[in-house]
Amino acid sequence: MSIAENPGLRERKRLATRKAIQSAVLRLATEKGLEGVTVEEISRRADISPRTFFNYFVSKEAAIVGDGPELIESAELESFIQGGGGDIFDAVGDLMAEAADRASEDRDTLLLRRALHKQHPHLFALRMAGMRQFEDELTAVIARRLAHDDPSLARDQAALTSRARLITLVAIGTLRHAWSCWADEENGESLAKRVRDSFDQLDHLLVAAAAR
Amino acid sequence: MSIAENPGLRERKRLATRKAIQSAVLRLATEKGLEGVTVEEISRRADISPRTFFNYFVSKEAAIVGDGPELIESAELESFIQGGGGDIFDAVGDLMAEAADRASEDRDTLLLRRALHKQHPHLFALRMAGMRQFEDELTAVIARRLAHDDPSLARDQAALTSRARLITLVAIGTLRHAWSCWADEENGESLAKRVRDSFDQLDHLLVAAAAR
DNA sequence: CTGCAAGATTGCAGAGCATGCAATAATTGA
DNA sequence: TCAATTATTGCATGCTCTGCAATCTTGCAG
């Protein structure tokens, strides 16, 4: 118990099983197509019982799409909230690029998942569903920044929330754009870089639209 | 065969069955909760065999969320494509508000569906998935308008597509905002009106962001 | 009206998904 | 080493969804 006592044996094993399942389902789905894969076969490859599979994931699909992104540490959040002045979409874009970086797993997993997402749009929808919590957290953070930037807005709670939610959803749309570009590339940039690109394009769009 | 010979008896019956199923599933899910409803019970209420249910919908959930929106008639599309000059988001907002109007069914259905969406976020995700075709059509139309507005852009196919896709996804985000506001109201405006509101807010956001 | 072709409904069988429950096994901390 | 906690597993069960073949309905032409 000298090096790192954070992750005990139990925790490490759990993580390993989780990865094993995800790896198994991704490889199987790639080999035999999504519909041709059964939980039984996944379990055989991952060396667990079929029953155990459902202790980790509620469905085959959930094992494929993985977890949604998570918001960053509180210290950096504070700097986002207080870092007024600049374009808010730029700032949100940075937040998202960092989240994308943090969520990135090994490259093989990423590529397999990407290919499956491309073939099966409904998996993509599942991924969107898994982002709801992220969305809500993001909206809350953006609302705090808006209130900090413009205290007069903070008095009208409804307007504040509405605007924060709109910014969130536009940002999520931009994130989807980044995903879409990333998926279309043969085998290219990191997702984080693509995210920054898309937010840059959004910036150009805004300037053009407002200058009309 | 004097009034309208478009919909024969066959077609009318099919439509009626479809509505009966949707009505049955919405009422049952409202009464007993989404998880407490079986296909068998839905079929009993709709007076069809369970097997027939699956001839109409691929799943319980699909029967609840209904169909995605459809793009408008070609004549109005042409005017969108040629109607350069104005803010493109305004124009897209109009397109969407009209699509929302056209897709609206009877009020009861709408309200039940809304309540269920609120309780079960994953239904909402399914609805988003059902919009993929709409999204793709919208992107194609926007690309044509962009090319019409700025012929020099049309030479760089990749940039054109990328921009059209970004506009589409930002617009979809705004549509989601409209849904979200609409769902939060006790029992209010039409969805189409809400859509216009959200696109107005987007406009303000753009001006503010660009004027920073 | 009649008969035929196309299309819709149904029952049945079967594979797979997903969950609860209770027994068993592994990990933790004292 | 022991007791508490947590994870894994097998079993039973109910529901989802699909393919297939039989039957019935609708559309249409003669």
Tab-separated table of C-alpha atoms (C1' of nucleotides) in Angstrom:
chain	number	residue	atom	x	y	z
A	1	MET	CA	0.000	0.000	0.000
A	2	SER	CA	2.912	2.281	-0.647
A	3	ILE	CA	2.504	3.686	-4.159
A	4	ALA	CA	-1.104	4.645	-4.698
A	5	GLU	CA	-3.734	3.492	-2.334
A	6	ASN	CA	-6.552	5.183	-4.177
A	7	PRO	CA	-7.377	2.254	-6.426
A	8	GLY	CA	-7.563	-0.911	-4.403
A	9	LEU	CA	-7.494	-4.326	-5.973
A	10	ARG	CA	-11.261	-4.369	-6.146
A	11	GLU	CA	-11.435	-1.114	-8.050
A	12	ARG	CA	-8.721	-2.120	-10.463
A	13	LYS	CA	-10.388	-5.401	-11.234
A	14	ARG	CA	-13.657	-3.679	-11.852
A	15	LEU	CA	-12.041	-1.310	-14.277
A	16	ALA	CA	-10.309	-4.165	-16.044
A	17	THR	CA	-13.544	-6.105	-16.434
A	18	ARG	CA	-15.229	-3.024	-17.801
A	19	LYS	CA	-12.521	-2.513	-20.378
A	20	ALA	CA	-12.568	-6.190	-21.269
A	21	ILE	CA	-16.272	-6.053	-21.960
A	22	GLN	CA	-15.991	-2.916	-24.055
A	23	SER	CA	-13.099	-4.317	-26.020
A	24	ALA	CA	-14.940	-7.581	-26.591
A	25	VAL	CA	-18.144	-5.988	-27.790
A	26	LEU	CA	-16.343	-3.560	-30.090
A	27	ARG	CA	-14.261	-6.240	-31.728
A	28	LEU	CA	-17.162	-8.636	-32.090
A	29	ALA	CA	-19.472	-5.999	-33.524
A	30	THR	CA	-16.779	-5.011	-35.995
A	31	GLU	CA	-16.216	-8.605	-37.067
A	32	LYS	CA	-19.785	-9.861	-37.283
A	33	GLY	CA	-21.948	-6.771	-37.453
A	34	LEU	CA	-23.914	-5.261	-34.619
A	35	GLU	CA	-26.925	-7.540	-35.001
A	36	GLY	CA	-24.877	-10.716	-35.143
A	37	VAL	CA	-23.452	-10.269	-31.663
A	38	THR	CA	-25.070	-11.788	-28.593
A	39	VAL	CA	-24.490	-11.059	-24.955
A	40	GLU	CA	-23.522	-14.673	-24.505
A	41	GLU	CA	-20.691	-14.346	-26.995
A	42	ILE	CA	-19.512	-11.064	-25.543
A	43	SER	CA	-19.378	-12.657	-22.126
A	44	ARG	CA	-17.419	-15.618	-23.419
A	45	ARG	CA	-14.768	-13.315	-24.895
A	46	ALA	CA	-14.608	-11.153	-21.805
A	47	ASP	CA	-14.409	-14.200	-19.538
A	48	ILE	CA	-17.410	-13.423	-17.438
A	49	SER	CA	-20.862	-14.880	-17.077
A	50	PRO	CA	-23.702	-13.405	-19.129
A	51	ARG	CA	-25.322	-12.349	-15.899
A	52	THR	CA	-22.276	-10.326	-14.927
A	53	PHE	CA	-22.413	-8.435	-18.190
A	54	PHE	CA	-25.630	-6.835	-17.036
A	55	ASN	CA	-24.028	-5.808	-13.766
A	56	TYR	CA	-21.789	-3.547	-15.825
A	57	PHE	CA	-23.995	-2.334	-18.668
A	58	VAL	CA	-27.719	-2.180	-19.092
A	59	SER	CA	-27.502	-3.288	-22.719
A	60	LYS	CA	-25.197	-4.295	-25.538
A	61	GLU	CA	-25.471	-0.816	-26.982
A	62	ALA	CA	-24.506	0.863	-23.734
A	63	ALA	CA	-21.309	-1.165	-23.707
A	64	ILE	CA	-20.481	0.094	-27.174
A	65	VAL	CA	-21.072	3.802	-26.711
A	66	GLY	CA	-19.256	4.075	-23.393
A	67	ASP	CA	-19.704	6.887	-20.914
A	68	GLY	CA	-20.565	10.480	-21.573
A	69	PRO	CA	-18.034	13.258	-20.993
A	70	GLU	CA	-17.581	14.849	-17.601
A	71	LEU	CA	-17.113	18.457	-16.673
A	72	ILE	CA	-13.723	19.618	-15.584
A	73	GLU	CA	-12.279	20.276	-12.128
A	74	SER	CA	-13.722	23.048	-10.004
A	75	ALA	CA	-10.622	25.232	-10.131
A	76	GLU	CA	-10.759	25.502	-13.901
A	77	LEU	CA	-14.501	25.937	-13.785
A	78	GLU	CA	-14.075	28.955	-11.553
A	79	SER	CA	-11.712	30.532	-14.041
A	80	PHE	CA	-14.281	29.946	-16.748
A	81	ILE	CA	-16.981	31.603	-14.715
A	82	GLN	CA	-14.846	34.601	-13.848
A	83	GLY	CA	-13.010	34.862	-17.129
A	84	GLY	CA	-15.388	37.405	-18.543
A	85	GLY	CA	-14.810	39.678	-21.459
A	86	GLY	CA	-13.952	37.220	-24.199
A	87	ASP	CA	-16.340	35.458	-26.502
A	88	ILE	CA	-18.361	32.974	-24.514
A	89	PHE	CA	-18.415	30.433	-27.327
A	90	ASP	CA	-14.638	30.433	-27.416
A	91	ALA	CA	-14.561	29.728	-23.721
A	92	VAL	CA	-17.161	26.970	-23.942
A	93	GLY	CA	-15.251	25.492	-26.856
A	94	ASP	CA	-12.137	25.271	-24.685
A	95	LEU	CA	-14.130	23.561	-21.970
A	96	MET	CA	-15.396	21.005	-24.446
A	97	ALA	CA	-12.063	20.391	-26.079
A	98	GLU	CA	-10.606	19.660	-22.661
A	99	ALA	CA	-13.473	17.360	-21.830
A	100	ALA	CA	-12.928	15.521	-25.111
A	101	ASP	CA	-9.250	15.146	-24.304
A	102	ARG	CA	-9.928	13.794	-20.871
A	103	ALA	CA	-12.502	11.302	-22.118
A	104	SER	CA	-10.238	9.874	-24.795
A	105	GLU	CA	-9.349	6.249	-24.370
A	106	ASP	CA	-6.863	4.181	-26.327
A	107	ARG	CA	-6.765	4.812	-30.024
A	108	ASP	CA	-7.961	1.364	-31.128
A	109	THR	CA	-11.104	1.611	-29.052
A	110	LEU	CA	-11.749	5.064	-30.425
A	111	LEU	CA	-11.415	4.001	-34.041
A	112	LEU	CA	-13.607	0.934	-33.687
A	113	ARG	CA	-16.263	2.952	-31.955
A	114	ARG	CA	-16.094	5.621	-34.598
A	115	ALA	CA	-16.616	3.096	-37.386
A	116	LEU	CA	-19.602	1.588	-35.616
A	117	HIS	CA	-21.132	4.987	-35.002
A	118	LYS	CA	-20.849	5.702	-38.697
A	119	GLN	CA	-22.622	2.486	-39.659
A	120	HIS	CA	-25.346	2.656	-37.015
A	121	PRO	CA	-26.804	6.097	-36.487
A	122	HIS	CA	-28.968	4.911	-33.638
A	123	LEU	CA	-25.824	4.293	-31.588
A	124	PHE	CA	-25.031	7.924	-32.066
A	125	ALA	CA	-28.431	8.805	-30.668
A	126	LEU	CA	-27.682	6.715	-27.605
A	127	ARG	CA	-24.504	8.657	-27.127
A	128	MET	CA	-26.447	11.896	-27.281
A	129	ALA	CA	-28.785	10.547	-24.648
A	130	GLY	CA	-25.825	9.805	-22.416
A	131	MET	CA	-24.830	13.450	-22.578
A	132	ARG	CA	-27.871	14.839	-20.845
A	133	GLN	CA	-26.132	15.124	-17.503
A	134	PHE	CA	-23.192	16.847	-19.119
A	135	GLU	CA	-25.596	19.224	-20.804
A	136	ASP	CA	-27.311	20.106	-17.564
A	137	GLU	CA	-24.030	20.698	-15.771
A	138	LEU	CA	-22.835	22.845	-18.627
A	139	THR	CA	-26.007	24.921	-18.567
A	140	ALA	CA	-25.579	25.546	-14.861
A	141	VAL	CA	-21.983	26.669	-15.301
A	142	ILE	CA	-22.820	28.925	-18.218
A	143	ALA	CA	-25.641	30.494	-16.230
A	144	ARG	CA	-23.169	31.354	-13.488
A	145	ARG	CA	-20.818	32.939	-15.983
A	146	LEU	CA	-23.605	34.965	-17.571
A	147	ALA	CA	-24.678	36.187	-14.163
A	148	HIS	CA	-21.086	37.134	-13.410
A	149	ASP	CA	-20.660	38.985	-16.723
A	150	ASP	CA	-23.916	40.866	-16.470
A	151	PRO	CA	-25.341	41.117	-12.946
A	152	SER	CA	-28.469	42.806	-14.247
A	153	LEU	CA	-29.324	39.611	-16.126
A	154	ALA	CA	-29.140	37.642	-12.900
A	155	ARG	CA	-32.264	39.346	-11.666
A	156	ASP	CA	-34.398	37.731	-14.346
A	157	GLN	CA	-33.892	34.068	-13.537
A	158	ALA	CA	-36.034	32.827	-16.412
A	159	ALA	CA	-34.214	34.842	-19.044
A	160	LEU	CA	-30.870	33.814	-17.602
A	161	THR	CA	-31.708	30.121	-17.698
A	162	SER	CA	-33.155	30.340	-21.160
A	163	ARG	CA	-30.107	32.039	-22.543
A	164	ALA	CA	-27.732	29.620	-20.822
A	165	ARG	CA	-29.664	26.719	-22.267
A	166	LEU	CA	-29.576	28.177	-25.761
A	167	ILE	CA	-25.827	28.671	-25.554
A	168	THR	CA	-25.463	25.102	-24.319
A	169	LEU	CA	-27.464	23.659	-27.162
A	170	VAL	CA	-25.682	25.690	-29.805
A	171	ALA	CA	-22.408	24.499	-28.302
A	172	ILE	CA	-23.577	20.894	-28.377
A	173	GLY	CA	-24.474	21.370	-32.024
A	174	THR	CA	-20.967	22.606	-32.647
A	175	LEU	CA	-19.595	19.590	-30.801
A	176	ARG	CA	-21.631	17.355	-33.073
A	177	HIS	CA	-20.127	19.158	-36.036
A	178	ALA	CA	-16.692	18.347	-34.685
A	179	TRP	CA	-17.623	14.696	-34.311
A	180	SER	CA	-19.003	14.626	-37.791
A	181	CYS	CA	-15.825	16.064	-39.318
A	182	TRP	CA	-13.707	13.774	-37.216
A	183	ALA	CA	-15.653	10.734	-38.362
A	184	ASP	CA	-15.309	11.733	-42.009
A	185	GLU	CA	-11.558	12.037	-41.958
A	186	GLU	CA	-9.644	9.012	-43.081
A	187	ASN	CA	-7.614	8.905	-39.893
A	188	GLY	CA	-6.672	12.248	-38.707
A	189	GLU	CA	-6.519	14.800	-35.992
A	190	SER	CA	-7.357	14.308	-32.370
A	191	LEU	CA	-10.939	14.969	-31.456
A	192	ALA	CA	-9.917	17.881	-29.265
A	193	LYS	CA	-8.282	19.610	-32.209
A	194	ARG	CA	-11.385	19.075	-34.306
A	195	VAL	CA	-13.490	20.594	-31.556
A	196	ARG	CA	-11.410	23.737	-31.606
A	197	ASP	CA	-11.698	23.876	-35.387
A	198	SER	CA	-15.463	23.685	-35.268
A	199	PHE	CA	-15.697	26.412	-32.674
A	200	ASP	CA	-13.459	28.560	-34.844
A	201	GLN	CA	-15.841	28.027	-37.737
A	202	LEU	CA	-18.729	28.942	-35.477
A	203	ASP	CA	-16.936	32.162	-34.691
A	204	HIS	CA	-16.615	33.022	-38.377
A	205	LEU	CA	-20.261	32.202	-38.864
A	206	LEU	CA	-21.289	34.569	-36.092
A	207	VAL	CA	-19.217	37.410	-37.422
A	208	ALA	CA	-20.587	36.904	-40.923
A	209	ALA	CA	-24.172	36.661	-39.695
A	210	ALA	CA	-23.923	39.781	-37.555
A	211	ALA	CA	-22.144	41.800	-40.243
A	212	ARG	CA	-24.823	41.071	-42.823
B	1	MET	CA	-64.646	8.190	-55.992
B	2	SER	CA	-65.757	11.752	-56.376
B	3	ILE	CA	-64.249	13.638	-53.472
B	4	ALA	CA	-60.704	12.516	-53.026
B	5	GLU	CA	-59.466	9.389	-54.631
B	6	ASN	CA	-55.963	9.691	-53.242
B	7	PRO	CA	-56.576	7.690	-50.094
B	8	GLY	CA	-58.292	4.404	-50.876
B	9	LEU	CA	-59.912	2.290	-48.224
B	10	ARG	CA	-56.697	0.380	-47.686
B	11	GLU	CA	-54.709	3.503	-47.008
B	12	ARG	CA	-57.335	4.970	-44.703
B	13	LYS	CA	-57.487	1.809	-42.637
B	14	ARG	CA	-53.757	1.731	-42.364
B	15	LEU	CA	-53.687	5.289	-41.104
B	16	ALA	CA	-56.453	4.547	-38.623
B	17	THR	CA	-54.618	1.532	-37.240
B	18	ARG	CA	-51.480	3.581	-36.905
B	19	LYS	CA	-53.294	6.273	-34.954
B	20	ALA	CA	-55.044	3.680	-32.813
B	21	ILE	CA	-51.717	2.159	-31.837
B	22	GLN	CA	-50.181	5.519	-31.032
B	23	SER	CA	-53.165	6.575	-28.992
B	24	ALA	CA	-53.181	3.273	-27.124
B	25	VAL	CA	-49.524	3.352	-26.249
B	26	LEU	CA	-49.614	6.983	-25.153
B	27	ARG	CA	-52.592	6.506	-22.885
B	28	LEU	CA	-51.279	3.275	-21.401
B	29	ALA	CA	-47.838	4.696	-20.769
B	30	THR	CA	-49.387	7.714	-19.094
B	31	GLU	CA	-51.580	5.550	-16.879
B	32	LYS	CA	-49.145	2.830	-15.866
B	33	GLY	CA	-45.707	4.208	-16.580
B	34	LEU	CA	-43.541	3.404	-19.551
B	35	GLU	CA	-42.062	0.231	-18.095
B	36	GLY	CA	-45.395	-1.200	-17.057
B	37	VAL	CA	-46.730	-1.372	-20.588
B	38	THR	CA	-46.389	-4.460	-22.756
B	39	VAL	CA	-46.910	-4.869	-26.458
B	40	GLU	CA	-49.602	-7.387	-25.664
B	41	GLU	CA	-51.628	-4.816	-23.765
B	42	ILE	CA	-51.132	-2.152	-26.403
B	43	SER	CA	-52.384	-4.556	-29.027
B	44	ARG	CA	-55.425	-5.436	-26.974
B	45	ARG	CA	-56.388	-1.768	-26.702
B	46	ALA	CA	-55.776	-1.089	-30.361
B	47	ASP	CA	-57.664	-4.207	-31.400
B	48	ILE	CA	-54.930	-5.854	-33.324
B	49	SER	CA	-52.717	-8.853	-32.780
B	50	PRO	CA	-49.337	-8.368	-31.116
B	51	ARG	CA	-47.741	-9.527	-34.317
B	52	THR	CA	-49.431	-6.757	-36.253
B	53	PHE	CA	-48.041	-4.177	-33.871
B	54	PHE	CA	-44.584	-4.928	-35.188
B	55	ASN	CA	-45.772	-4.486	-38.746
B	56	TYR	CA	-46.339	-0.846	-37.865
B	57	PHE	CA	-43.577	0.016	-35.410
B	58	VAL	CA	-40.248	-1.588	-34.670
B	59	SER	CA	-40.643	-1.044	-30.933
B	60	LYS	CA	-42.852	0.339	-28.191
B	61	GLU	CA	-40.721	3.450	-28.054
B	62	ALA	CA	-41.010	4.087	-31.771
B	63	ALA	CA	-44.789	4.108	-31.415
B	64	ILE	CA	-44.511	6.747	-28.717
B	65	VAL	CA	-42.162	9.191	-30.388
B	66	GLY	CA	-43.901	9.158	-33.761
B	67	ASP	CA	-42.318	10.284	-37.004
B	68	GLY	CA	-39.672	12.878	-37.580
B	69	PRO	CA	-40.465	16.158	-39.357
B	70	GLU	CA	-40.377	16.449	-43.118
B	71	LEU	CA	-38.997	19.173	-45.294
B	72	ILE	CA	-41.390	21.452	-47.069
B	73	GLU	CA	-42.642	21.524	-50.676
B	74	SER	CA	-40.210	22.203	-53.473
B	75	ALA	CA	-41.712	25.544	-54.436
B	76	GLU	CA	-41.082	27.013	-50.996
B	77	LEU	CA	-37.685	25.381	-50.872
B	78	GLU	CA	-36.727	27.188	-54.047
B	79	SER	CA	-37.665	30.506	-52.516
B	80	PHE	CA	-35.517	29.651	-49.516
B	81	ILE	CA	-32.566	28.843	-51.723
B	82	GLN	CA	-32.919	31.991	-53.798
B	83	GLY	CA	-34.003	34.284	-50.991
B	84	GLY	CA	-30.515	35.542	-50.315
B	85	GLY	CA	-29.544	38.653	-48.443
B	86	GLY	CA	-31.309	38.112	-45.147
B	87	ASP	CA	-29.927	36.306	-42.139
B	88	ILE	CA	-29.698	32.631	-42.940
B	89	PHE	CA	-30.680	31.598	-39.416
B	90	ASP	CA	-33.895	33.584	-39.718
B	91	ALA	CA	-34.698	31.781	-42.913
B	92	VAL	CA	-33.876	28.361	-41.491
B	93	GLY	CA	-35.972	29.206	-38.460
B	94	ASP	CA	-38.946	29.873	-40.707
B	95	LEU	CA	-38.418	26.574	-42.452
B	96	MET	CA	-38.400	24.772	-39.131
B	97	ALA	CA	-41.389	26.582	-37.723
B	98	GLU	CA	-43.359	25.568	-40.787
B	99	ALA	CA	-42.184	21.985	-40.487
B	100	ALA	CA	-43.260	21.984	-36.833
B	101	ASP	CA	-46.668	23.305	-37.824
B	102	ARG	CA	-47.148	20.686	-40.479
B	103	ALA	CA	-46.094	17.840	-38.182
B	104	SER	CA	-48.497	18.820	-35.419
B	105	GLU	CA	-51.165	16.253	-34.643
B	106	ASP	CA	-54.146	16.573	-32.357
B	107	ARG	CA	-53.544	18.423	-29.132
B	108	ASP	CA	-54.172	15.498	-26.764
B	109	THR	CA	-51.575	13.365	-28.468
B	110	LEU	CA	-49.133	16.243	-28.353
B	111	LEU	CA	-49.605	16.844	-24.633
B	112	LEU	CA	-49.322	13.188	-23.656
B	113	ARG	CA	-46.204	12.819	-25.718
B	114	ARG	CA	-44.731	15.927	-24.195
B	115	ALA	CA	-45.307	14.654	-20.668
B	116	LEU	CA	-43.685	11.329	-21.480
B	117	HIS	CA	-40.698	13.009	-23.081
B	118	LYS	CA	-40.238	15.025	-19.928
B	119	GLN	CA	-40.278	11.951	-17.709
B	120	HIS	CA	-38.115	9.766	-19.935
B	121	PRO	CA	-35.182	11.596	-21.482
B	122	HIS	CA	-34.185	8.577	-23.517
B	123	LEU	CA	-37.381	8.923	-25.524
B	124	PHE	CA	-36.188	12.334	-26.456
B	125	ALA	CA	-32.952	10.838	-27.679
B	126	LEU	CA	-34.928	8.456	-29.865
B	127	ARG	CA	-36.719	11.410	-31.357
B	128	MET	CA	-33.404	13.031	-32.149
B	129	ALA	CA	-32.332	9.840	-33.871
B	130	GLY	CA	-35.456	9.957	-35.997
B	131	MET	CA	-34.439	13.371	-37.245
B	132	ARG	CA	-31.311	12.265	-39.027
B	133	GLN	CA	-32.965	12.218	-42.411
B	134	PHE	CA	-34.428	15.646	-41.827
B	135	GLU	CA	-30.985	16.867	-40.854
B	136	ASP	CA	-29.405	15.527	-43.999
B	137	GLU	CA	-32.066	17.052	-46.223
B	138	LEU	CA	-31.692	20.356	-44.430
B	139	THR	CA	-27.941	20.316	-44.890
B	140	ALA	CA	-28.357	19.723	-48.609
B	141	VAL	CA	-30.792	22.615	-48.955
B	142	ILE	CA	-28.611	24.967	-46.936
B	143	ALA	CA	-25.620	24.036	-49.049
B	144	ARG	CA	-27.548	25.035	-52.158
B	145	ARG	CA	-28.485	28.365	-50.632
B	146	LEU	CA	-24.914	29.062	-49.564
B	147	ALA	CA	-23.704	28.287	-53.060
B	148	HIS	CA	-26.339	30.622	-54.460
B	149	ASP	CA	-25.429	33.437	-52.058
B	150	ASP	CA	-21.710	33.141	-52.581
B	151	PRO	CA	-20.705	31.369	-55.806
B	152	SER	CA	-17.049	31.543	-54.866
B	153	LEU	CA	-17.782	29.254	-51.933
B	154	ALA	CA	-19.275	26.677	-54.276
B	155	ARG	CA	-15.862	25.977	-55.697
B	156	ASP	CA	-14.599	24.549	-52.427
B	157	GLN	CA	-16.990	21.655	-51.964
B	158	ALA	CA	-15.530	20.572	-48.631
B	159	ALA	CA	-15.796	24.016	-47.066
B	160	LEU	CA	-19.318	24.423	-48.402
B	161	THR	CA	-20.504	21.145	-46.930
B	162	SER	CA	-18.793	21.776	-43.643
B	163	ARG	CA	-20.398	25.167	-43.275
B	164	ALA	CA	-23.827	23.895	-44.261
B	165	ARG	CA	-23.524	21.132	-41.699
B	166	LEU	CA	-22.503	23.550	-38.964
B	167	ILE	CA	-25.468	25.791	-39.706
B	168	THR	CA	-27.737	22.750	-39.649
B	169	LEU	CA	-26.482	21.582	-36.293
B	170	VAL	CA	-26.691	25.019	-34.722
B	171	ALA	CA	-30.246	25.261	-36.024
B	172	ILE	CA	-31.097	21.850	-34.592
B	173	GLY	CA	-29.713	23.037	-31.268
B	174	THR	CA	-32.010	26.034	-31.468
B	175	LEU	CA	-34.912	23.735	-32.275
B	176	ARG	CA	-34.091	21.736	-29.179
B	177	HIS	CA	-34.151	24.952	-27.209
B	178	ALA	CA	-37.637	25.627	-28.522
B	179	TRP	CA	-38.772	22.148	-27.493
B	180	SER	CA	-37.265	22.611	-24.089
B	181	CYS	CA	-39.076	25.904	-23.501
B	182	TRP	CA	-42.291	24.466	-24.879
B	183	ALA	CA	-42.072	21.503	-22.539
B	184	ASP	CA	-41.485	23.738	-19.531
B	185	GLU	CA	-44.544	25.862	-20.070
B	186	GLU	CA	-47.623	24.836	-18.177
B	187	ASN	CA	-49.727	24.716	-21.324
B	188	GLY	CA	-48.914	27.382	-23.688
B	189	GLU	CA	-47.981	28.534	-27.107
B	190	SER	CA	-47.877	26.455	-30.217
B	191	LEU	CA	-44.588	24.805	-30.931
B	192	ALA	CA	-44.183	26.847	-34.110
B	193	LYS	CA	-44.384	30.079	-32.131
B	194	ARG	CA	-41.815	28.783	-29.685
B	195	VAL	CA	-39.511	27.932	-32.554
B	196	ARG	CA	-39.664	31.483	-33.823
B	197	ASP	CA	-38.967	32.758	-30.305
B	198	SER	CA	-35.874	30.622	-29.966
B	199	PHE	CA	-34.528	31.724	-33.316
B	200	ASP	CA	-35.109	35.326	-32.256
B	201	GLN	CA	-33.068	34.679	-29.147
B	202	LEU	CA	-30.371	33.117	-31.279
B	203	ASP	CA	-30.303	36.295	-33.316
B	204	HIS	CA	-29.765	38.414	-30.214
B	205	LEU	CA	-27.040	36.075	-29.098
B	206	LEU	CA	-25.217	36.404	-32.400
B	207	VAL	CA	-25.373	40.162	-32.377
B	208	ALA	CA	-24.134	40.281	-28.798
B	209	ALA	CA	-21.341	37.826	-29.477
B	210	ALA	CA	-20.149	39.621	-32.595
B	211	ALA	CA	-20.345	43.062	-31.006
B	212	ARG	CA	-18.221	42.003	-28.064
C	1	DC	C1'	-70.427	-9.750	-60.103
C	2	DT	C1'	-66.620	-12.585	-60.277
C	3	DG	C1'	-62.148	-13.972	-59.894
C	4	DC	C1'	-57.348	-13.015	-59.421
C	5	DA	C1'	-53.329	-10.504	-57.729
C	6	DA	C1'	-51.390	-7.620	-54.213
C	7	DG	C1'	-51.287	-6.514	-49.679
C	8	DA	C1'	-52.522	-6.901	-44.602
C	9	DT	C1'	-53.342	-9.638	-40.463
C	10	DT	C1'	-52.622	-13.346	-37.610
C	11	DG	C1'	-50.684	-17.437	-34.923
C	12	DC	C1'	-46.841	-19.981	-33.900
C	13	DA	C1'	-42.175	-21.082	-32.956
C	14	DG	C1'	-37.852	-19.613	-31.522
C	15	DA	C1'	-33.766	-16.716	-30.390
C	16	DG	C1'	-32.262	-13.201	-27.597
C	17	DC	C1'	-32.645	-9.463	-24.042
C	18	DA	C1'	-32.956	-8.150	-19.341
C	19	DT	C1'	-34.098	-8.559	-14.325
C	20	DG	C1'	-34.843	-10.532	-9.607
C	21	DC	C1'	-33.271	-13.675	-6.354
C	22	DA	C1'	-30.451	-16.528	-3.642
C	23	DA	C1'	-26.115	-19.076	-3.278
C	24	DT	C1'	-21.213	-18.734	-3.666
C	25	DA	C1'	-16.716	-16.502	-3.937
C	26	DA	C1'	-13.402	-12.703	-3.500
C	27	DT	C1'	-11.678	-8.427	-1.190
C	28	DT	C1'	-11.241	-5.420	2.634
C	29	DG	C1'	-10.153	-3.882	7.111
C	30	DA	C1'	-9.616	-4.943	11.809
D	1	DT	C1'	-7.668	-15.057	10.882
D	2	DC	C1'	-12.458	-13.540	11.045
D	3	DA	C1'	-16.415	-10.896	9.914
D	4	DA	C1'	-18.406	-7.486	6.838
D	5	DT	C1'	-18.860	-5.859	2.400
D	6	DT	C1'	-19.084	-6.344	-2.353
D	7	DA	C1'	-18.852	-9.083	-6.791
D	8	DT	C1'	-19.922	-13.064	-9.513
D	9	DT	C1'	-22.742	-16.604	-10.943
D	10	DG	C1'	-26.734	-19.843	-12.191
D	11	DC	C1'	-31.445	-20.262	-12.524
D	12	DA	C1'	-36.081	-19.025	-13.476
D	13	DT	C1'	-38.954	-15.934	-15.697
D	14	DG	C1'	-41.232	-12.584	-18.654
D	15	DC	C1'	-40.905	-9.657	-22.515
D	16	DT	C1'	-39.148	-8.165	-27.169
D	17	DC	C1'	-38.747	-8.944	-31.836
D	18	DT	C1'	-38.346	-11.690	-36.263
D	19	DG	C1'	-39.341	-15.180	-39.853
D	20	DC	C1'	-42.585	-18.034	-41.883
D	21	DA	C1'	-46.770	-19.823	-43.659
D	22	DA	C1'	-51.811	-19.705	-43.530
D	23	DT	C1'	-55.747	-16.836	-43.977
D	24	DC	C1'	-58.401	-12.866	-44.951
D	25	DT	C1'	-59.155	-8.146	-47.131
D	26	DT	C1'	-58.867	-4.856	-50.720
D	27	DG	C1'	-58.133	-3.285	-55.446
D	28	DC	C1'	-58.940	-3.957	-60.142
D	29	DA	C1'	-59.989	-5.788	-64.710
D	30	DG	C1'	-63.010	-8.273	-67.415
